[in-house]
PDB file of C-alpha atoms in Angstrom:
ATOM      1  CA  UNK Q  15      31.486 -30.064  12.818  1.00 45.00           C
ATOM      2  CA  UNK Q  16      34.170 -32.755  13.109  1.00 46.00           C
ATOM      3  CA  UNK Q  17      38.042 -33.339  12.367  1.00 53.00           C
ATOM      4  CA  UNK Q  18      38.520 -32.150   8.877  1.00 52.00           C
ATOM      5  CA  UNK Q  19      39.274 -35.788   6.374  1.00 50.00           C
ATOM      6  CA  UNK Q  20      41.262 -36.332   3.735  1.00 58.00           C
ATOM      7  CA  UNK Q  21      42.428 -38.982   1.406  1.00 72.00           C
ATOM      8  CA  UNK Q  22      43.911 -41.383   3.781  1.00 88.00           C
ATOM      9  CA  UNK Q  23      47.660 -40.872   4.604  1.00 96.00           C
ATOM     10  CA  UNK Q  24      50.854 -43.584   4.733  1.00 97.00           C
ATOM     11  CA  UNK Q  25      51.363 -44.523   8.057  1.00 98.00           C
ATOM     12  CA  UNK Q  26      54.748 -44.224   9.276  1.00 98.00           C
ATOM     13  CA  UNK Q  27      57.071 -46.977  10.853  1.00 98.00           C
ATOM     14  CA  UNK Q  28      59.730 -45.728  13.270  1.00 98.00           C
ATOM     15  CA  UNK Q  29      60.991 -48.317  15.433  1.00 97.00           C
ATOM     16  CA  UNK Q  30      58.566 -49.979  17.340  1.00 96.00           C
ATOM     17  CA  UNK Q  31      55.850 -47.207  17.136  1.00 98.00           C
ATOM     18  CA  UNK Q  32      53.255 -46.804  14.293  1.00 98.00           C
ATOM     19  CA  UNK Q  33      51.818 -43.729  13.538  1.00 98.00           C
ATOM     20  CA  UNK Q  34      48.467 -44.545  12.024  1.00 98.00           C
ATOM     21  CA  UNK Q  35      47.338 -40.562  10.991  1.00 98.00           C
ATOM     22  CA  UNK Q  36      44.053 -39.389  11.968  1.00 96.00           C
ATOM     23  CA  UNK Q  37      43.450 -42.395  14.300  1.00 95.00           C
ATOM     24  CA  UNK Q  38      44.296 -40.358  16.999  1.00 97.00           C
ATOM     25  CA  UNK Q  39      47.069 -37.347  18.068  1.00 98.00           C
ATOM     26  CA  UNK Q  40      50.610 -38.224  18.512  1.00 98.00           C
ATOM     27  CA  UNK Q  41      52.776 -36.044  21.613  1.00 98.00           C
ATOM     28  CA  UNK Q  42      56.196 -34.602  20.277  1.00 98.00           C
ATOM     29  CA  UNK Q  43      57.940 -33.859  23.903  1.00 98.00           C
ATOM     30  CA  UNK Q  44      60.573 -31.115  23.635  1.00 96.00           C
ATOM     31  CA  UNK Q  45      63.553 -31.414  24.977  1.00 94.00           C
ATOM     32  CA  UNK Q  46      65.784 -28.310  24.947  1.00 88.00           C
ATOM     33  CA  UNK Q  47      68.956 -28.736  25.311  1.00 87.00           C
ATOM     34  CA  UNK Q  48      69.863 -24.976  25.783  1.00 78.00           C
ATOM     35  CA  UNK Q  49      70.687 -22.443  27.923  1.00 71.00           C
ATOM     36  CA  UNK Q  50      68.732 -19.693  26.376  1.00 50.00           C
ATOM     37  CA  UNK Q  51      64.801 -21.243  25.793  1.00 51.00           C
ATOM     38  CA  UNK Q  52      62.242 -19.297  25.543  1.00 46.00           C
ATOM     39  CA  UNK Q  53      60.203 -21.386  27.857  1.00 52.00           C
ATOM     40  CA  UNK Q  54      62.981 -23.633  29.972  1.00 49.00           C
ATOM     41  CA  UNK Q  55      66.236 -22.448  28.638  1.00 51.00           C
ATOM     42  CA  UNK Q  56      68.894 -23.752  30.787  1.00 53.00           C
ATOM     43  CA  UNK Q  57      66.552 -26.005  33.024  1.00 65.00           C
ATOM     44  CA  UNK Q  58      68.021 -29.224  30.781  1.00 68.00           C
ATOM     45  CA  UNK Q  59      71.134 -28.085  29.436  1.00 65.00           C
ATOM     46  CA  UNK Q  60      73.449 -30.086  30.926  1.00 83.00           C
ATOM     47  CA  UNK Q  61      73.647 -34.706  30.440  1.00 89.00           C
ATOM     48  CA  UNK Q  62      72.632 -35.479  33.917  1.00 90.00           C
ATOM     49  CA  UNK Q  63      69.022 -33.011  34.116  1.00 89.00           C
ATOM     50  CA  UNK Q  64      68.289 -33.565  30.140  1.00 90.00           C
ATOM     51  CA  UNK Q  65      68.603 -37.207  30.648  1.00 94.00           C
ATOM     52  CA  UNK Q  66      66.147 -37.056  33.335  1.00 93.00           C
ATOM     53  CA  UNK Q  67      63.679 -34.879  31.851  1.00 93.00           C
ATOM     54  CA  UNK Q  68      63.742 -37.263  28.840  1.00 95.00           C
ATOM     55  CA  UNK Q  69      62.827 -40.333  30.961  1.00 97.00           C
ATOM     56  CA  UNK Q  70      60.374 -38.212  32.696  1.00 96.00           C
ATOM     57  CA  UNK Q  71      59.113 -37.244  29.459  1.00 97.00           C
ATOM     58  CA  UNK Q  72      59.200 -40.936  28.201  1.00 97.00           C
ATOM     59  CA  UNK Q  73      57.301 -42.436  31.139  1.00 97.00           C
ATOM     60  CA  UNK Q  74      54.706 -39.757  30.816  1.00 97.00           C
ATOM     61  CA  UNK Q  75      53.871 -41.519  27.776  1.00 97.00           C
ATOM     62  CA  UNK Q  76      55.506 -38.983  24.827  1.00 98.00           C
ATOM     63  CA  UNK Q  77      54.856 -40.429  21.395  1.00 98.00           C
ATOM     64  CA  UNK Q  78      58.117 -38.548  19.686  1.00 98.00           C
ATOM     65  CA  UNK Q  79      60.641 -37.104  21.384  1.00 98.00           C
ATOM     66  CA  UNK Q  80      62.278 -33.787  19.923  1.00 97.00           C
ATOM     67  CA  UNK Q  81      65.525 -32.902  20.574  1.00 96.00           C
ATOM     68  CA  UNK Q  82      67.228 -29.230  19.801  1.00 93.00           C
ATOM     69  CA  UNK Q  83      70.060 -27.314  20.635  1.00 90.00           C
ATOM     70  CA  UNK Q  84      69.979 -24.330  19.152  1.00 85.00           C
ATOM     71  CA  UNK Q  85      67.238 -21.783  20.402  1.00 76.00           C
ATOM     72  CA  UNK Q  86      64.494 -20.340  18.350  1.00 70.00           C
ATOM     73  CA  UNK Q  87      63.161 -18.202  20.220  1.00 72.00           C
ATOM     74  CA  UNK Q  88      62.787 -14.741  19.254  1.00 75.00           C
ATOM     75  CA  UNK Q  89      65.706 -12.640  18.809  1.00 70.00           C
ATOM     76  CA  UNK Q  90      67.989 -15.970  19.260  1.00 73.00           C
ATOM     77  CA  UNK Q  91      71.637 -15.386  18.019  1.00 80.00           C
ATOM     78  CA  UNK Q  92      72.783 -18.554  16.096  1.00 85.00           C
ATOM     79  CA  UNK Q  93      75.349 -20.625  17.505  1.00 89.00           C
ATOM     80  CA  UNK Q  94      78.206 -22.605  15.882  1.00 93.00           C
ATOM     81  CA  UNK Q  95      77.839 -25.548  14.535  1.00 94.00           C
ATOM     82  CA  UNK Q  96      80.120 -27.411  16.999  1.00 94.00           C
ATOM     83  CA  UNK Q  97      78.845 -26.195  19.428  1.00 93.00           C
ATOM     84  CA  UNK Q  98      75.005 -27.234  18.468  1.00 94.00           C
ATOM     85  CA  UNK Q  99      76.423 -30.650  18.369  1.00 95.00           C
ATOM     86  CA  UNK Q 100      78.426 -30.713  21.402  1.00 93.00           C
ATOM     87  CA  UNK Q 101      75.024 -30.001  23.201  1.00 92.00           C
ATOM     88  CA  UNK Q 102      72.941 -32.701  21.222  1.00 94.00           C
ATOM     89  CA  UNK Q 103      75.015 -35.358  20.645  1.00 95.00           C
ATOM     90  CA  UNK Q 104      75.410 -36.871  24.033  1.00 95.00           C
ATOM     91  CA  UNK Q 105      72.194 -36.394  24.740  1.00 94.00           C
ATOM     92  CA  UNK Q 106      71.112 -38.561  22.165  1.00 96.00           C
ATOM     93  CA  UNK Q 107      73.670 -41.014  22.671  1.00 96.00           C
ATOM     94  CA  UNK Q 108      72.892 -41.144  26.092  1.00 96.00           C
ATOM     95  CA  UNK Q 109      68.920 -41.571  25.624  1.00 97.00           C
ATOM     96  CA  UNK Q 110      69.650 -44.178  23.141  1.00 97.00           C
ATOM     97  CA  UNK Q 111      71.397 -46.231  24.896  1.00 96.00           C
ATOM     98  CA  UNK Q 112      68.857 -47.058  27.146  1.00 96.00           C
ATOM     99  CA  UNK Q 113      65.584 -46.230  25.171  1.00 97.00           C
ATOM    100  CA  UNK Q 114      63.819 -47.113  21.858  1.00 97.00           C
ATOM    101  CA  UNK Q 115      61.779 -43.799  21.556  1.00 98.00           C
ATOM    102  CA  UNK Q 116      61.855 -42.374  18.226  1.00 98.00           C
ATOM    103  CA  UNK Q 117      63.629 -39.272  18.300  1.00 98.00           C
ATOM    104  CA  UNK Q 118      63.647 -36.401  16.199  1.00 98.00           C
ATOM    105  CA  UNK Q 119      66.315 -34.333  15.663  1.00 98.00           C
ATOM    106  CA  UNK Q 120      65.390 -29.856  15.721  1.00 96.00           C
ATOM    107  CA  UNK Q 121      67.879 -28.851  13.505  1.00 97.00           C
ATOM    108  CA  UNK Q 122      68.354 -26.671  10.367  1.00 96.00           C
ATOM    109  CA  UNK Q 123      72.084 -27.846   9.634  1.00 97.00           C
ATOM    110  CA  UNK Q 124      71.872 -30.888   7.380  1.00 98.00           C
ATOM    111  CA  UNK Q 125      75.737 -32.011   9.011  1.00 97.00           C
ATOM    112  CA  UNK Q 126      73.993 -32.098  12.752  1.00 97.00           C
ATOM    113  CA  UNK Q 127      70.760 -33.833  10.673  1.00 98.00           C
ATOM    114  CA  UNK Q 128      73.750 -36.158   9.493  1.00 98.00           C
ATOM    115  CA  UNK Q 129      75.471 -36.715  12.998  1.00 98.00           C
ATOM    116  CA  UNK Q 130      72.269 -37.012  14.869  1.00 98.00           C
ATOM    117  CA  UNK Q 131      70.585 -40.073  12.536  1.00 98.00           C
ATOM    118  CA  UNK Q 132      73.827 -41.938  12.648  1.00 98.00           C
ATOM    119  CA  UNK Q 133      73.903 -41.508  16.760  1.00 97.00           C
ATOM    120  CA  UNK Q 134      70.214 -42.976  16.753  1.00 97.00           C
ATOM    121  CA  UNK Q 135      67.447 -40.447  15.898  1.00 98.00           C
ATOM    122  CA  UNK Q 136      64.557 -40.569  13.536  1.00 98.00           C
ATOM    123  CA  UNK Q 137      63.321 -38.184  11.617  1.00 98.00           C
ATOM    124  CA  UNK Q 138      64.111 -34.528  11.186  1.00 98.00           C
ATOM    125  CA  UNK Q 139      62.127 -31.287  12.166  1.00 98.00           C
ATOM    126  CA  UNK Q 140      63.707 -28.501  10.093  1.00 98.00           C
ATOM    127  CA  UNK Q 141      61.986 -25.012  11.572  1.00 96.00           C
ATOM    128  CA  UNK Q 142      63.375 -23.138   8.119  1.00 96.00           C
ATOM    129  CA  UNK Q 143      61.380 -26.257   5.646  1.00 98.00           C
ATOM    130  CA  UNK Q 144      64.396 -27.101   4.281  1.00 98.00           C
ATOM    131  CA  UNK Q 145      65.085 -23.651   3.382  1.00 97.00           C
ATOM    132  CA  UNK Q 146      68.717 -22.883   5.861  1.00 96.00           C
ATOM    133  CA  UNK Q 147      71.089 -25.289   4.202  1.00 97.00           C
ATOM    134  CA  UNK Q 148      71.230 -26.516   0.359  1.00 98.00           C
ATOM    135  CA  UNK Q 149      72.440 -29.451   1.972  1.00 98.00           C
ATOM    136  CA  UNK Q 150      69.759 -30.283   3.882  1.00 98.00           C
ATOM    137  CA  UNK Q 151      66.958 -31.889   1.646  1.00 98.00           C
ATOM    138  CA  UNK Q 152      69.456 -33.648  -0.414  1.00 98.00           C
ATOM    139  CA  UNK Q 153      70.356 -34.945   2.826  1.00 98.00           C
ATOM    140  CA  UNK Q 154      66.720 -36.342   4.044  1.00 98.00           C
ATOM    141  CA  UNK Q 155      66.494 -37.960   0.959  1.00 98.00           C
ATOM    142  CA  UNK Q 156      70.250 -39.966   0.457  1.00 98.00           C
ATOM    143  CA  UNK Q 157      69.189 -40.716   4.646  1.00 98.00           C
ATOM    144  CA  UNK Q 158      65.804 -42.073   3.827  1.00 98.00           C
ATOM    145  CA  UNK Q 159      63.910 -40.584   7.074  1.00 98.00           C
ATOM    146  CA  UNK Q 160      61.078 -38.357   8.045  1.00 98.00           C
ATOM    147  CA  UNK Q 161      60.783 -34.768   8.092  1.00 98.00           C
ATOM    148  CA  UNK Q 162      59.090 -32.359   9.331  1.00 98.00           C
ATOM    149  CA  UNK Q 163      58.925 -28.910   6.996  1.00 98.00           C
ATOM    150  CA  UNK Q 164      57.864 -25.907   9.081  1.00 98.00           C
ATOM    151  CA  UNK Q 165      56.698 -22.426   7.656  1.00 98.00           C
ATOM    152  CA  UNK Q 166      58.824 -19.080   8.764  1.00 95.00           C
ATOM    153  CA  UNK Q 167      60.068 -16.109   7.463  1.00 93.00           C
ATOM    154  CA  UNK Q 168      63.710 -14.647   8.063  1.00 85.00           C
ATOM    155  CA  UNK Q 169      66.005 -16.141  10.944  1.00 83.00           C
ATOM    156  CA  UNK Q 170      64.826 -16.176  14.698  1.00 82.00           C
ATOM    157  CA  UNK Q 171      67.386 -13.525  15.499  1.00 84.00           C
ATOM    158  CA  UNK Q 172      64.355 -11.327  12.538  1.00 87.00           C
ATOM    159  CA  UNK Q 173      61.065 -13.239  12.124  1.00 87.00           C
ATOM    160  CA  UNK Q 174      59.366 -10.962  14.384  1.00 86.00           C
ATOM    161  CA  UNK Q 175      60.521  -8.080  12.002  1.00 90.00           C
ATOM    162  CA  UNK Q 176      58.615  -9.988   8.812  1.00 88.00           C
ATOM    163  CA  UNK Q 177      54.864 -10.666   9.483  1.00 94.00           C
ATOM    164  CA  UNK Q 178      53.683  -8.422   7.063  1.00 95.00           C
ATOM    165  CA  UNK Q 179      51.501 -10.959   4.537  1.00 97.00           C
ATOM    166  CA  UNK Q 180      49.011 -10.058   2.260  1.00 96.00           C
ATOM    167  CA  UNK Q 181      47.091 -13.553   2.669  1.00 98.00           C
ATOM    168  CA  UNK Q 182      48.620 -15.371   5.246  1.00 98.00           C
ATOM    169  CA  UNK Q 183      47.271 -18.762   4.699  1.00 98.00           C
ATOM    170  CA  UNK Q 184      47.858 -18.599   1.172  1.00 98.00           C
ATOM    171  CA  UNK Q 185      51.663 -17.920   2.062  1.00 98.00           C
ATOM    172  CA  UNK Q 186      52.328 -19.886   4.464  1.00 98.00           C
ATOM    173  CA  UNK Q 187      50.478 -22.763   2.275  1.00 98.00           C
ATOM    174  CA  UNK Q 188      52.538 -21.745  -1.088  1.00 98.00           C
ATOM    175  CA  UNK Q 189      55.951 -21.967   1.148  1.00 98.00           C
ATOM    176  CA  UNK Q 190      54.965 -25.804   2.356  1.00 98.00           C
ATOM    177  CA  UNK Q 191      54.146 -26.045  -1.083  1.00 98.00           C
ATOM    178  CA  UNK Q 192      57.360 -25.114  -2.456  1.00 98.00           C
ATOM    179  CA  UNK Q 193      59.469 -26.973  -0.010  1.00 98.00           C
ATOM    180  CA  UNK Q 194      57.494 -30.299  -0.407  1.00 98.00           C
ATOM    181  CA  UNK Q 195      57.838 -29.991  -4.319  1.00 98.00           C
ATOM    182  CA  UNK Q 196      61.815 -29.070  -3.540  1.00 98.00           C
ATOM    183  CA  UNK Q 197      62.396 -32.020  -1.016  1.00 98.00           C
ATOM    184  CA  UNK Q 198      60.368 -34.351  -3.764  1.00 98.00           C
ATOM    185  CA  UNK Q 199      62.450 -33.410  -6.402  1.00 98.00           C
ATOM    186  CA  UNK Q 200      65.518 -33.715  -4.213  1.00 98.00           C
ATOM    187  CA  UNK Q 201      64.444 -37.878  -3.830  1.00 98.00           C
ATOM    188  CA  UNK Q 202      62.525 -37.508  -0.374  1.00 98.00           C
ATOM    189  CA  UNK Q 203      59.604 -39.871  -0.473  1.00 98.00           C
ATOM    190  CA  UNK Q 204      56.182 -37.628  -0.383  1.00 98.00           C
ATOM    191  CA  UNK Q 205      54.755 -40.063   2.003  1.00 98.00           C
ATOM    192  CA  UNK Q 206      57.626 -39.202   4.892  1.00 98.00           C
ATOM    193  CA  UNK Q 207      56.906 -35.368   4.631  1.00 98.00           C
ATOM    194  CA  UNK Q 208      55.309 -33.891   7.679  1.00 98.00           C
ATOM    195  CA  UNK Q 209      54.717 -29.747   7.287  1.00 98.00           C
ATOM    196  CA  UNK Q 210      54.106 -27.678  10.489  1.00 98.00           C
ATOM    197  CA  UNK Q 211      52.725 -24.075   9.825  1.00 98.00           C
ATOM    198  CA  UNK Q 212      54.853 -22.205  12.213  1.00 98.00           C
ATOM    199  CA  UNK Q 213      52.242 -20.962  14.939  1.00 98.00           C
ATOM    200  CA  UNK Q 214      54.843 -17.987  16.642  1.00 95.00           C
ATOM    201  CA  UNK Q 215      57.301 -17.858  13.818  1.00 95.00           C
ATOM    202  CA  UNK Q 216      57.155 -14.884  11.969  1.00 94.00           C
ATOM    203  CA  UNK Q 217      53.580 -14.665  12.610  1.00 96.00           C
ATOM    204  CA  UNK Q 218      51.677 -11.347  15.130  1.00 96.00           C
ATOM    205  CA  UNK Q 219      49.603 -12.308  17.638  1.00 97.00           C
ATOM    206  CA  UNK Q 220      46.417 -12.505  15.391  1.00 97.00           C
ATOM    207  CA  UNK Q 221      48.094 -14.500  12.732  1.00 98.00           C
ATOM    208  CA  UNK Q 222      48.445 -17.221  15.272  1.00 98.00           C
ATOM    209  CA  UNK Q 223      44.711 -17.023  15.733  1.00 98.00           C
ATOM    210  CA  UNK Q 224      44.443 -16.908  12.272  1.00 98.00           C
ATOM    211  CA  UNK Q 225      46.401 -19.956  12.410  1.00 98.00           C
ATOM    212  CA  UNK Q 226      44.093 -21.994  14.386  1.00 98.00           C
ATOM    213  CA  UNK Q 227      41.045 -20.716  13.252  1.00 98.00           C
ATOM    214  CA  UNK Q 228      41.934 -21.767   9.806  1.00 98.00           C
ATOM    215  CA  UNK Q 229      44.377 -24.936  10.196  1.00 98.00           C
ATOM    216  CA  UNK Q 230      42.013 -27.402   8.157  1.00 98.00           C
ATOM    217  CA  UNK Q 231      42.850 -25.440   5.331  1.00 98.00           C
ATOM    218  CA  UNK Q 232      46.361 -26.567   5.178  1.00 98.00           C
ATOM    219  CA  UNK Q 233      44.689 -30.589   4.865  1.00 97.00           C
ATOM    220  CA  UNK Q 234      45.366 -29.624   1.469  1.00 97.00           C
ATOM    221  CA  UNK Q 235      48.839 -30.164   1.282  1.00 98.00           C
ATOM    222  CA  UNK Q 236      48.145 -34.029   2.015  1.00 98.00           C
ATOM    223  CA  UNK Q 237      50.822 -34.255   4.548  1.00 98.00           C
ATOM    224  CA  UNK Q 238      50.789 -34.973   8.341  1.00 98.00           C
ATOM    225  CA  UNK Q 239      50.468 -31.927  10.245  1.00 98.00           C
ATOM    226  CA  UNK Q 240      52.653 -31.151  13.343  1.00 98.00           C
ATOM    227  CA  UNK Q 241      50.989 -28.011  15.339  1.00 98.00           C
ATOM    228  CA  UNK Q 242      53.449 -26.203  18.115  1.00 98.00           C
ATOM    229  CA  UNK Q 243      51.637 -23.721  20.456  1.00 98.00           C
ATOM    230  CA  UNK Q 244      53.081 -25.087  23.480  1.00 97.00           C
ATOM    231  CA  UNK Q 245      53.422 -21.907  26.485  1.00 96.00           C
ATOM    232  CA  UNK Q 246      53.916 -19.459  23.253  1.00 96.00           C
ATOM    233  CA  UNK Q 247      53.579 -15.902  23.508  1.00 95.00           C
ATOM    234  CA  UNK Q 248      49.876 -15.716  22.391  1.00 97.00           C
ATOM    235  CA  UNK Q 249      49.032 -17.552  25.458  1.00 98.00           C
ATOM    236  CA  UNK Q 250      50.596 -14.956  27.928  1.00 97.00           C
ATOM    237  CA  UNK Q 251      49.410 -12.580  25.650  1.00 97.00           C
ATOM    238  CA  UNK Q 252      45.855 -13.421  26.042  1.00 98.00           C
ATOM    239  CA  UNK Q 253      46.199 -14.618  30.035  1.00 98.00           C
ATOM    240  CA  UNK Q 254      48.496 -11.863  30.756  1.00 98.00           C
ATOM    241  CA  UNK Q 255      51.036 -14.719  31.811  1.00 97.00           C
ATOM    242  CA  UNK Q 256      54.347 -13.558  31.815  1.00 96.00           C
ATOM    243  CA  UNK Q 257      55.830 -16.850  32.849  1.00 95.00           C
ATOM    244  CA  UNK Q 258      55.617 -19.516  30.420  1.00 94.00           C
ATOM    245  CA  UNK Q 259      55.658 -22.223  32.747  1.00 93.00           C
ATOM    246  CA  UNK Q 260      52.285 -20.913  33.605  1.00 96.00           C
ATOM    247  CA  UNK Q 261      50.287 -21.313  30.733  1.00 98.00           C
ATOM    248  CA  UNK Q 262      49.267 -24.859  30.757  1.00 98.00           C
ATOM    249  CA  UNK Q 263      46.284 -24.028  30.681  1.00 98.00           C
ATOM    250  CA  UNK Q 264      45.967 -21.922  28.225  1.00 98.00           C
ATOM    251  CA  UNK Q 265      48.081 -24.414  26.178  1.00 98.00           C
ATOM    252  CA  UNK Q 266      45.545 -27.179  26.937  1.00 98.00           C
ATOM    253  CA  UNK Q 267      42.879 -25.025  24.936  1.00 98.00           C
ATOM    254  CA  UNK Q 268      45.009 -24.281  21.932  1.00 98.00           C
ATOM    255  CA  UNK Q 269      45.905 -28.037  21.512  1.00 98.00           C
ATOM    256  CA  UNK Q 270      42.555 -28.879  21.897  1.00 98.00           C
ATOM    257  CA  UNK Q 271      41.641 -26.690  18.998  1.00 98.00           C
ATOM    258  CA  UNK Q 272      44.251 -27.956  17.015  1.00 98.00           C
ATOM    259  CA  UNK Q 273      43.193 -31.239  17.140  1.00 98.00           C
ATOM    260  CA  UNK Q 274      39.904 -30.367  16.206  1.00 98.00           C
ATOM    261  CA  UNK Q 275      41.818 -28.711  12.554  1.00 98.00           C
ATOM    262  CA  UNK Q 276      43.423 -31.080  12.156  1.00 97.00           C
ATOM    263  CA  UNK Q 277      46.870 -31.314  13.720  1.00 98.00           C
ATOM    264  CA  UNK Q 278      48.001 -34.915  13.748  1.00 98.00           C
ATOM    265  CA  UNK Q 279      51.123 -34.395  16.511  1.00 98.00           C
ATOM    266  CA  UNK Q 280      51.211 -31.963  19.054  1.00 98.00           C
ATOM    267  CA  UNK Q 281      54.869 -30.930  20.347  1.00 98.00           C
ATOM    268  CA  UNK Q 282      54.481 -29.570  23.763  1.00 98.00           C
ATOM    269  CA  UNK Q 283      56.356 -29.239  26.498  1.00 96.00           C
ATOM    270  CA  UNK Q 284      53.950 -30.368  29.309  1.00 97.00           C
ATOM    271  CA  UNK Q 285      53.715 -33.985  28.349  1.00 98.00           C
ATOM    272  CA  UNK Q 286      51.488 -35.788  30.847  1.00 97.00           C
ATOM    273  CA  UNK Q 287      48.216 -32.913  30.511  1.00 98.00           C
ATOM    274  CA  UNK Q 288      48.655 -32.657  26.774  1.00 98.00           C
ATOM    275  CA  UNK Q 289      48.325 -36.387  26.610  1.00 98.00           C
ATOM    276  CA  UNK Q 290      45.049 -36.501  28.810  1.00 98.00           C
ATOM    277  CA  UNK Q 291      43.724 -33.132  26.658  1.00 98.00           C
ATOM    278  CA  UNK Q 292      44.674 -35.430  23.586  1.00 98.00           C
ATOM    279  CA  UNK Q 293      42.237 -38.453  24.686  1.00 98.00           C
ATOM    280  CA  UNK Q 294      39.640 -36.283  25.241  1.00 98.00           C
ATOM    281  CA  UNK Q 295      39.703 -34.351  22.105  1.00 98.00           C
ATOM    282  CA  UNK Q 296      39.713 -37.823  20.125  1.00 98.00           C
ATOM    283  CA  UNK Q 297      37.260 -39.465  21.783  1.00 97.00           C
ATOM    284  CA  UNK Q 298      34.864 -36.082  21.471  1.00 97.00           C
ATOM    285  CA  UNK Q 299      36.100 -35.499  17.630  1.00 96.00           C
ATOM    286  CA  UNK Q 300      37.151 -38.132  15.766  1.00 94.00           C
ATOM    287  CA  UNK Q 301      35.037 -40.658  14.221  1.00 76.00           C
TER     288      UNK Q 301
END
């Protein structure tokens, strides 16, 4: 058994960084600007303590670093667009002005997409694939960046109401499938299209097993893979860990099996472990 292969995929060139995929895993840090995280909500949500998580973040050696404002947790009410980019904007103003990390921008509003690339991020990780805002693949494409297409179902406020599938690979596959084939024909280049299968979003506790279990299969789709399982719910749920903060552990394990089907960047929250669980996994898997 090894890392799953495809036909080689496009590197991609932000900045100074080169991600070469399936040379090794990439790190997406999160940084959460909000008050209302599932995981640190509030811990970051003012300049001074985001900025310092983000260096923190930085110096721990984060390949990507992922910036959102509005929560997605479960049950999460939506906020207004100003105020999504009063909380994100200075932020990344503030980050850019004294780093050269590629950012990416957690949005499904194609305006803050807008804002954010012109204020210095990167590439653009849309948790609804593209599937929020009309305006939002037309948008990737007339900006020329990255993005990353993620599989749910409903809103966050309802996703936990909609994880009734009759196959779920096969639907979460023919979504990514759908929103590559929109975002192509909307003029984004194929070879800056990332998908993400949504571990937690819309999905039951087994489905995220499912998930992992069966990740290779989404290779298919001949796209860099972005896997989040960072301190989610099906961690507690099998450590009886209330407290997210707690699960590192159990977070280490699911990233290390993700790796292993395939995921090509991680997006955690516990930066400096996930890196060391990444170099092992490599070194052990890929050839």
């Amino acid at each position: 058994m090894s890392i799953v292969t495809t036909q080689p995929l496009p590197p991609w060139q932000i900045r100074n960084s080169t991600f070469v995929w399936g040379q090794r895993t990439y790190v997406m840090g999160v940084l959460n600007v909000t008050p209302d995280s599932f995981s640190d909500g509030g811990q970051f949500n003012t300049l001074t303590t985001a900025l310092t998580q983000a260096r923190k973040l930085i110096t721990a050696g984060t390949d990507l670093l992922d910036i959102g404002g509005q929560s997605t947790r479960p049950q999460a009410e939506e906020i207004s667009l100003d105020e999504e980019l009063n909380r994100v904007m200075p932020i990344l103003q503030a980050i850019r002005q004294e780093s050269n990390i590629p950012i990416s921008i957690d949005t499904t509003r194609a305006s803050v997409a807008a804002s954010a690339i012109a204020a210095g991020a990167d590439v653009i990780n849309d948790i609804s694939g593209g599937s929020f805002d009309p305006d939002m693949l037309p948008t990737v494409a007339k900006l020329g960046v990255p993005v990353i297409l993620m599989h749910m179902r409903g809103t966050p406020k309802t996703m936990q109401q909609l994880t009734d599938y009759q196959n779920l690979i096969s639907e979460i596959t023919d979504f990514l499938q759908h929103q590559i084939a929109a975002a192509i024909a909307c003029g984004v280049n194929p070879a800056r299209i990332a998908i993400d299968p949504g571990v937690g979003f819309a999905k039951t506790y087994e489905q995220n097993l499912e998930i992992l279990r069966r990740l290779a299969e989404f290779r298919q789709l001949n796209c860099p893979m972005l896997v989040g399982v960072s301190r989610k719910s099906f961690i507690g749920h099998i450590l009886h860990q209330p407290d997210p903060q707690q699960r590192v552990w159990g977070t280490a394990a699911a990233c290390s099996a993700a790796i292993v089907g395939g995921a090509d960047i991680l997006r955690v929250h516990d930066v400096p472990e996930m890196r060391d669980v990444c170099q092992v996994t490599d070194a052990i898997w890929r050839r």
